[in-house]
mmCIF file of C-alpha atoms and ligand atoms in Angstrom:
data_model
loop_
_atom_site.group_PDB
_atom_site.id
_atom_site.type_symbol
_atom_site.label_atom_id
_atom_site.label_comp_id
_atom_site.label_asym_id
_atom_site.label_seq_id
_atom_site.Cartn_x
_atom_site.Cartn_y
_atom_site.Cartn_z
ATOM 1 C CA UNK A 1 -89.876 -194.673 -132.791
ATOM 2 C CA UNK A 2 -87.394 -196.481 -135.378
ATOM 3 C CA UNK A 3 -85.094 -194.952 -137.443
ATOM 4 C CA UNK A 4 -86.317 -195.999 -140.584
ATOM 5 C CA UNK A 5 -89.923 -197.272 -142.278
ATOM 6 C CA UNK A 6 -90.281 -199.614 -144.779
ATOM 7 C CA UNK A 7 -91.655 -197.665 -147.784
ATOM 8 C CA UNK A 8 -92.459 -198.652 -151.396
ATOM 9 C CA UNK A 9 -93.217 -196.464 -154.496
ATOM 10 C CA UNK A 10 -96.115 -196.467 -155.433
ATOM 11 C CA UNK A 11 -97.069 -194.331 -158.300
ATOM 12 C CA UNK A 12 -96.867 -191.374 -160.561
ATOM 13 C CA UNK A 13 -99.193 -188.869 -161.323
ATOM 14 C CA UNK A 14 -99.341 -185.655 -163.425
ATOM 15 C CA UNK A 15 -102.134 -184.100 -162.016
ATOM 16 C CA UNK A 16 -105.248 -184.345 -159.059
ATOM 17 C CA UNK A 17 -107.194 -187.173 -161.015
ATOM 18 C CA UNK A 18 -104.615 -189.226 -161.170
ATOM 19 C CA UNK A 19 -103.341 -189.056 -157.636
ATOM 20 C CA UNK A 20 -103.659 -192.440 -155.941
ATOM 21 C CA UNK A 21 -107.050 -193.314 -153.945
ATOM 22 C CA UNK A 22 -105.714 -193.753 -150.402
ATOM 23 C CA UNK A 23 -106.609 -192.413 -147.354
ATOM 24 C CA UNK A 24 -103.073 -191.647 -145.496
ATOM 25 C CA UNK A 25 -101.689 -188.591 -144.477
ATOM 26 C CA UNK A 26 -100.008 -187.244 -147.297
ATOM 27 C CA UNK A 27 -96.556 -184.972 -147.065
ATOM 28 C CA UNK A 28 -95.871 -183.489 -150.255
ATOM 29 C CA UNK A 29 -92.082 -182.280 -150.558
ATOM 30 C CA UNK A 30 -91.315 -178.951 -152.176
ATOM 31 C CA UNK A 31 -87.651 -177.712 -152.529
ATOM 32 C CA UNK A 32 -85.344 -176.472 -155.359
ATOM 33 C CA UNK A 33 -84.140 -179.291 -157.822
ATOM 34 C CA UNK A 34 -80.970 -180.991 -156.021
ATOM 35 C CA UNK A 35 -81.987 -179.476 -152.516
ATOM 36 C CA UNK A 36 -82.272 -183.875 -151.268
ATOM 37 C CA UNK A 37 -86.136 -184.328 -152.129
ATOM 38 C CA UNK A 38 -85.701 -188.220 -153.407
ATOM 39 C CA UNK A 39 -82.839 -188.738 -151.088
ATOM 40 C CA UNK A 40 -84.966 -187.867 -148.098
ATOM 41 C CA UNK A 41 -87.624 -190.533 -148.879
ATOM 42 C CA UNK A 42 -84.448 -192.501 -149.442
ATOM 43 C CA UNK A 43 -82.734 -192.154 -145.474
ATOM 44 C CA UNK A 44 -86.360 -192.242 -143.846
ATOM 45 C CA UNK A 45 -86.605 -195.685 -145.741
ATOM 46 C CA UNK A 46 -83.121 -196.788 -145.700
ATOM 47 C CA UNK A 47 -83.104 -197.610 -149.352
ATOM 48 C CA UNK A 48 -80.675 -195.737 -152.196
ATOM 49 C CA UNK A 49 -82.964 -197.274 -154.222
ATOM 50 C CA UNK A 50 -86.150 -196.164 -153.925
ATOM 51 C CA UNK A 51 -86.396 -192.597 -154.850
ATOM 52 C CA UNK A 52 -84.264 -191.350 -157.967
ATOM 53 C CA UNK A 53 -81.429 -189.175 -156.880
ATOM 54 C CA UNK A 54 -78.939 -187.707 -159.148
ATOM 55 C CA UNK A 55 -77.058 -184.235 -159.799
ATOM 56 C CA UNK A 56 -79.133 -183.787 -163.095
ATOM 57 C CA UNK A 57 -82.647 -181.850 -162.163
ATOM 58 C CA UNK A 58 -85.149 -184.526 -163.957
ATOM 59 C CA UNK A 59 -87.090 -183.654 -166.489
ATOM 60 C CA UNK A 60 -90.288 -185.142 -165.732
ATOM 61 C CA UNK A 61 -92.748 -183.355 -164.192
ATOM 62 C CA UNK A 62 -94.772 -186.282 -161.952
ATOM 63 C CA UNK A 63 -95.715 -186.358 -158.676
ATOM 64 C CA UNK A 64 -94.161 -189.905 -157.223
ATOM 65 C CA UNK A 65 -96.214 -191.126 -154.261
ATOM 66 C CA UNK A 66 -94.316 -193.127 -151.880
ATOM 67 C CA UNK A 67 -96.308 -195.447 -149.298
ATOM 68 C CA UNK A 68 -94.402 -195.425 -145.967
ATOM 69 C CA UNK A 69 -95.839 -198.517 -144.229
ATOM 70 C CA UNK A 70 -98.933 -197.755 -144.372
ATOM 71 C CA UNK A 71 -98.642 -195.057 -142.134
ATOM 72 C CA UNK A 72 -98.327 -192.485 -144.310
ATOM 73 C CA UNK A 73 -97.368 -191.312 -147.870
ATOM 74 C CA UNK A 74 -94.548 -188.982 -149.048
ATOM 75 C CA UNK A 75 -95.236 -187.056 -152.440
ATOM 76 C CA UNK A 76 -92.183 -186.360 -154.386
ATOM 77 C CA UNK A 77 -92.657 -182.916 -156.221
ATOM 78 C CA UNK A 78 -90.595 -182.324 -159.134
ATOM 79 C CA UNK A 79 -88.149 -179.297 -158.099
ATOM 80 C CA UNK A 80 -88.364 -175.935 -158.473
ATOM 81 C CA UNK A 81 -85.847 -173.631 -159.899
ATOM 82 C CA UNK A 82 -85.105 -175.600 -162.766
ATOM 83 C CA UNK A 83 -85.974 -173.329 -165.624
ATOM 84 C CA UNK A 84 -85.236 -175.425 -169.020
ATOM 85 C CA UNK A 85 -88.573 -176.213 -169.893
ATOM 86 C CA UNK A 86 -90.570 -174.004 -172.664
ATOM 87 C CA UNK A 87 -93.133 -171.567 -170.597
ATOM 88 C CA UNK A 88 -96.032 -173.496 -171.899
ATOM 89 C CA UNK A 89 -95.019 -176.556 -170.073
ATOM 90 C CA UNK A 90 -93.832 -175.135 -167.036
ATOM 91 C CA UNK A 91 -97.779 -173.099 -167.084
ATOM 92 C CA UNK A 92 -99.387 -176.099 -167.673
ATOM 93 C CA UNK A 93 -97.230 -177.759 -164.557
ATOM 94 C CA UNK A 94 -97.986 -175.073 -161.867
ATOM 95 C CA UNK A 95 -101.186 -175.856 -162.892
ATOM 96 C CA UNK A 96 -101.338 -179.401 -162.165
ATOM 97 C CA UNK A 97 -99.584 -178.485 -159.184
ATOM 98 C CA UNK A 98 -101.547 -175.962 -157.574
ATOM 99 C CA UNK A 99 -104.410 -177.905 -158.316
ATOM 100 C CA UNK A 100 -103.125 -180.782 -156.643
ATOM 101 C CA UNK A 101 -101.524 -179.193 -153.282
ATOM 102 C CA UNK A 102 -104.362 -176.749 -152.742
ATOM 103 C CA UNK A 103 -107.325 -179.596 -153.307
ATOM 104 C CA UNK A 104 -105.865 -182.731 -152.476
ATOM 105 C CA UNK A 105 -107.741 -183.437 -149.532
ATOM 106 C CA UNK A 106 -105.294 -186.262 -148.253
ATOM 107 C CA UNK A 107 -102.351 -183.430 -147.306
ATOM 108 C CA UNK A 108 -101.748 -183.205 -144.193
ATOM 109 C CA UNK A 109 -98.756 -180.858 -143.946
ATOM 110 C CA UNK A 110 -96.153 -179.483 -146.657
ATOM 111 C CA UNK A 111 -92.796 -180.232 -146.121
ATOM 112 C CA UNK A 112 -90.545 -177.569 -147.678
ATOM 113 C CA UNK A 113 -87.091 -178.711 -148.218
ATOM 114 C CA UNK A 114 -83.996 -176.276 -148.190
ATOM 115 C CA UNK A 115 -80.146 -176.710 -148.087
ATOM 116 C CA UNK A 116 -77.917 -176.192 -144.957
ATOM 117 C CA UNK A 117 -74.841 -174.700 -147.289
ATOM 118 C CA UNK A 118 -76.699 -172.440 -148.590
ATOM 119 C CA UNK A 119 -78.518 -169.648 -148.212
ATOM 120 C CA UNK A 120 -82.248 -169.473 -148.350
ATOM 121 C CA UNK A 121 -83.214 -168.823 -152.090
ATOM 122 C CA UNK A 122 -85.243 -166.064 -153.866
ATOM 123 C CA UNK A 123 -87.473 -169.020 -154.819
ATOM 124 C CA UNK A 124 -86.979 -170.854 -151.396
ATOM 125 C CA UNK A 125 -88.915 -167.662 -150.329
ATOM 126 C CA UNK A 126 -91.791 -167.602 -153.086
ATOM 127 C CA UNK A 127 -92.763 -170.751 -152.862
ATOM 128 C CA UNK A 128 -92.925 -170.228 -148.968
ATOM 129 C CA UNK A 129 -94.956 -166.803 -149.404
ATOM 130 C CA UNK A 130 -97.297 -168.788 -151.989
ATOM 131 C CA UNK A 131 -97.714 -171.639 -149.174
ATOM 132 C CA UNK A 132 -98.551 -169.064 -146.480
ATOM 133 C CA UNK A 133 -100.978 -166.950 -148.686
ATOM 134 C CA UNK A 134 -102.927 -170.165 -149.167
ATOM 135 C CA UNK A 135 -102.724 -170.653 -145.185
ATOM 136 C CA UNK A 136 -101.533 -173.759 -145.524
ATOM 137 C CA UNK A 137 -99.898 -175.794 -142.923
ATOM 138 C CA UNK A 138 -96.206 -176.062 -143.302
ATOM 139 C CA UNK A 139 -92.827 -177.523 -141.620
ATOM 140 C CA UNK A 140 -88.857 -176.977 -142.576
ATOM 141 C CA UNK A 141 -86.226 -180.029 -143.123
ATOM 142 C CA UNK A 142 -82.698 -178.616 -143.429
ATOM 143 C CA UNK A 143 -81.344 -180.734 -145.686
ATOM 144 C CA UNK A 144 -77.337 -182.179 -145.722
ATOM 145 C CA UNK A 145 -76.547 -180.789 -142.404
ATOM 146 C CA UNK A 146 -74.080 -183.442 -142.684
ATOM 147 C CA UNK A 147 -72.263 -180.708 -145.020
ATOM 148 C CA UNK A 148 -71.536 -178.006 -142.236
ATOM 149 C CA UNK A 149 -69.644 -178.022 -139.395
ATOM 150 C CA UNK A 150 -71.268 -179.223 -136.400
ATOM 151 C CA UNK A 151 -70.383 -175.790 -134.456
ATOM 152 C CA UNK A 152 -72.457 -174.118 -137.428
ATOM 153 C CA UNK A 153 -75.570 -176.499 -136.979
ATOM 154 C CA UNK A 154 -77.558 -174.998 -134.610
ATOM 155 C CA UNK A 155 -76.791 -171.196 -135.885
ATOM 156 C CA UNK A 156 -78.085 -172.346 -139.426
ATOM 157 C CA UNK A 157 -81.280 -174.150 -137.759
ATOM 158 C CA UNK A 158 -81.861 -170.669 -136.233
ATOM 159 C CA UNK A 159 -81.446 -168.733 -138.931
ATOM 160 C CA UNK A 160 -84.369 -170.863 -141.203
ATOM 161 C CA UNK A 161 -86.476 -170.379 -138.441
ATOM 162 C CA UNK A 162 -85.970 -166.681 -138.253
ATOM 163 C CA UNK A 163 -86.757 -166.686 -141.860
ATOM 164 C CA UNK A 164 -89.610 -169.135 -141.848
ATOM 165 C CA UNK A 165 -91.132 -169.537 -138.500
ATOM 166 C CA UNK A 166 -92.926 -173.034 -137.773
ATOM 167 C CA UNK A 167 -91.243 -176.705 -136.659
ATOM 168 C CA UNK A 168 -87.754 -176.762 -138.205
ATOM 169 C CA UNK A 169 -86.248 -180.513 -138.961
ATOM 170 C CA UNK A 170 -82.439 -180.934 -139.567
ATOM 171 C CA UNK A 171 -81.806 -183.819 -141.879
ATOM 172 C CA UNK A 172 -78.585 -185.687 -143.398
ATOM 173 C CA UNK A 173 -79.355 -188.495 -145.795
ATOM 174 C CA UNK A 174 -76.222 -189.970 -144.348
ATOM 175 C CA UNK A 175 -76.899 -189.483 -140.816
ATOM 176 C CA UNK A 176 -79.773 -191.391 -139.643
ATOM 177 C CA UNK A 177 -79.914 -189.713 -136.066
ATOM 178 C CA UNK A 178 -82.195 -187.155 -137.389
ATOM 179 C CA UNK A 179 -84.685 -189.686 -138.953
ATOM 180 C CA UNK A 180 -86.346 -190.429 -135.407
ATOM 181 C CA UNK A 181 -87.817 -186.750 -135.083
ATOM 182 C CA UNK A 182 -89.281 -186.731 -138.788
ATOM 183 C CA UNK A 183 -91.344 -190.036 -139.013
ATOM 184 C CA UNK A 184 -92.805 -189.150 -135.499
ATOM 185 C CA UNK A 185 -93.735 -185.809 -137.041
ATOM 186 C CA UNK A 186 -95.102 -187.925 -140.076
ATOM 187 C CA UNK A 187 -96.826 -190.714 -137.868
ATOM 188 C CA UNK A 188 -98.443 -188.375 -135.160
ATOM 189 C CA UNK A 189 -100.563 -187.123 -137.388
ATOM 190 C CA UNK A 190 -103.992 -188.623 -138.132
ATOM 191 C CA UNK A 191 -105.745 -187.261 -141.145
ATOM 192 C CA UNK A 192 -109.592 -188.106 -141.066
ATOM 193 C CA UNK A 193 -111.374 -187.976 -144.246
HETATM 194 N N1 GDP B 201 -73.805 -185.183 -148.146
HETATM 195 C C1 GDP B 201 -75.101 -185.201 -148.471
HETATM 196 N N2 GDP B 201 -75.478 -185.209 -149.771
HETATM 197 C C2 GDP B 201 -76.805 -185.211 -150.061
HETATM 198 C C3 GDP B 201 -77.792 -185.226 -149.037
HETATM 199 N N3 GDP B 201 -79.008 -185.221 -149.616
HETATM 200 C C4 GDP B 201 -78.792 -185.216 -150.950
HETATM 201 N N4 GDP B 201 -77.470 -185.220 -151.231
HETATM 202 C C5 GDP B 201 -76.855 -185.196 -152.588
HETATM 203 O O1 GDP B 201 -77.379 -184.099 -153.316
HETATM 204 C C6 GDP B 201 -77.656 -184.454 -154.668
HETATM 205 C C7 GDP B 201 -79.136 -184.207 -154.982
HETATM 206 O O2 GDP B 201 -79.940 -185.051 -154.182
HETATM 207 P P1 GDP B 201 -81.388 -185.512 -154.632
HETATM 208 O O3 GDP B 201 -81.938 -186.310 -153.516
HETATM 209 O O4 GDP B 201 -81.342 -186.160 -155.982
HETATM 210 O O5 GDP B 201 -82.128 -184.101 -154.756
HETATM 211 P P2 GDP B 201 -83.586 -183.779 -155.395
HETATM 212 O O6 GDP B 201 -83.323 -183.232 -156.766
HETATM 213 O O7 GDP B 201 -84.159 -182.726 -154.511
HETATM 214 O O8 GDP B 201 -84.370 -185.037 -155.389
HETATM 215 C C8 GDP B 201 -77.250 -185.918 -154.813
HETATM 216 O O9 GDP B 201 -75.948 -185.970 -155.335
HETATM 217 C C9 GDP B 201 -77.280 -186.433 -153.388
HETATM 218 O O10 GDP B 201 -76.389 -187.498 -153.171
HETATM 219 C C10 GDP B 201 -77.350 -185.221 -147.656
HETATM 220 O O11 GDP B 201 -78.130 -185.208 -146.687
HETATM 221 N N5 GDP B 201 -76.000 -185.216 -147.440
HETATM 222 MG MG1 MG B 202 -85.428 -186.030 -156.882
#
């Protein structure tokens, strides 16, 4: 497997209808805003300029679909956590999102995203308990592990997996050795429809 896919952007949606009409696996990535969503889709494509990344949480609320060489497509969830929206618009959101992660028939696994420097967060955890009351299926990237000290890696893998269970993925968006595990994870799986 290579390090890195060639991947192009592809769209934005706000809610199921709008969601592109392919057939590829789909990963959707959930995580807190800042956790390294659009800088994931960024190291598994080698391209800073493909996703958006900045320290300012966005403020739109789209799903951006990301088509990873055909192989399979990444969906960029707006983050989580990021509470300066009215209520009504933040409703109407988890609507559109629900809707689309718990019918969109092209999902093949959730990836949820959390930080290596910190801990897991109340939300980190009630987004997970939502995922696992819906039974869906779901994997762990451990984002900036390039942020901790490599004697501290392995201790914070183990401690997300004591919290969340299921296949654990370390991940530094300026590391590429931990690319190779990920996009076999993402290309191994067949999706028929
Ligand atoms: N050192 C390091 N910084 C990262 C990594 N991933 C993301 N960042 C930084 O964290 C900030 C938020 O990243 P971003 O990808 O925009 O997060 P998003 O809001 O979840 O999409 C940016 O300043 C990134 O440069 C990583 O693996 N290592
Ligand atoms: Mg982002």
């Amino acid at each position: 497997m290579k390090s890195y896919l060639n991947a192009k952007f592809l769209i934005s949606a706000e809610k199921l209808s709008q969601c592109p009409d392919y057939t590829l696996p789909e990963f959707p990535l959930l995580g807190r805003s800042n956790v390294g969503k659009s800088s994931f889709i960024n190291g598994l494509a080698n391209n800073k300029k493909l996703a958006k990344t900045s320290n300012v949480p966005g403020k739109t609320r789209l799903i951006n679909f990301f088509n990873f060489s055909d192989e399979f497509m990444i969906a960029d969830l707006p983050g989580y956590g990021y509470a300066k929206v009215s209520i009504e618009a933040r409703n109407k959101w988890q609507k559109y999102l629900e809707e689309y992660l718990l019918k969109r028939e092209q999902i093949q696994t959730l990836v949820q995203l959390v930080d290596a420097r910190h801990e897991i967060q109340k939300n980190d955890f009630q987004m997970r308990e939502w995922v696992l009351a819906y039974d869906l299926p779901v994997i762990t990237v451990v984002t900036k592990i390039d942020c901790i000290s490599k004697n501290k890696i392995q201790s914070a893998l183990a401690h997300v997996r004591k919290e969340f269970g299921g296949e654990i993925f370390p991940f530094s968006a300026v590391d590429n050795r931990y690319n190779e595990k990920i996009l076999e994870f993402f290309t191994s799986k067949e999706k028929s429809l």
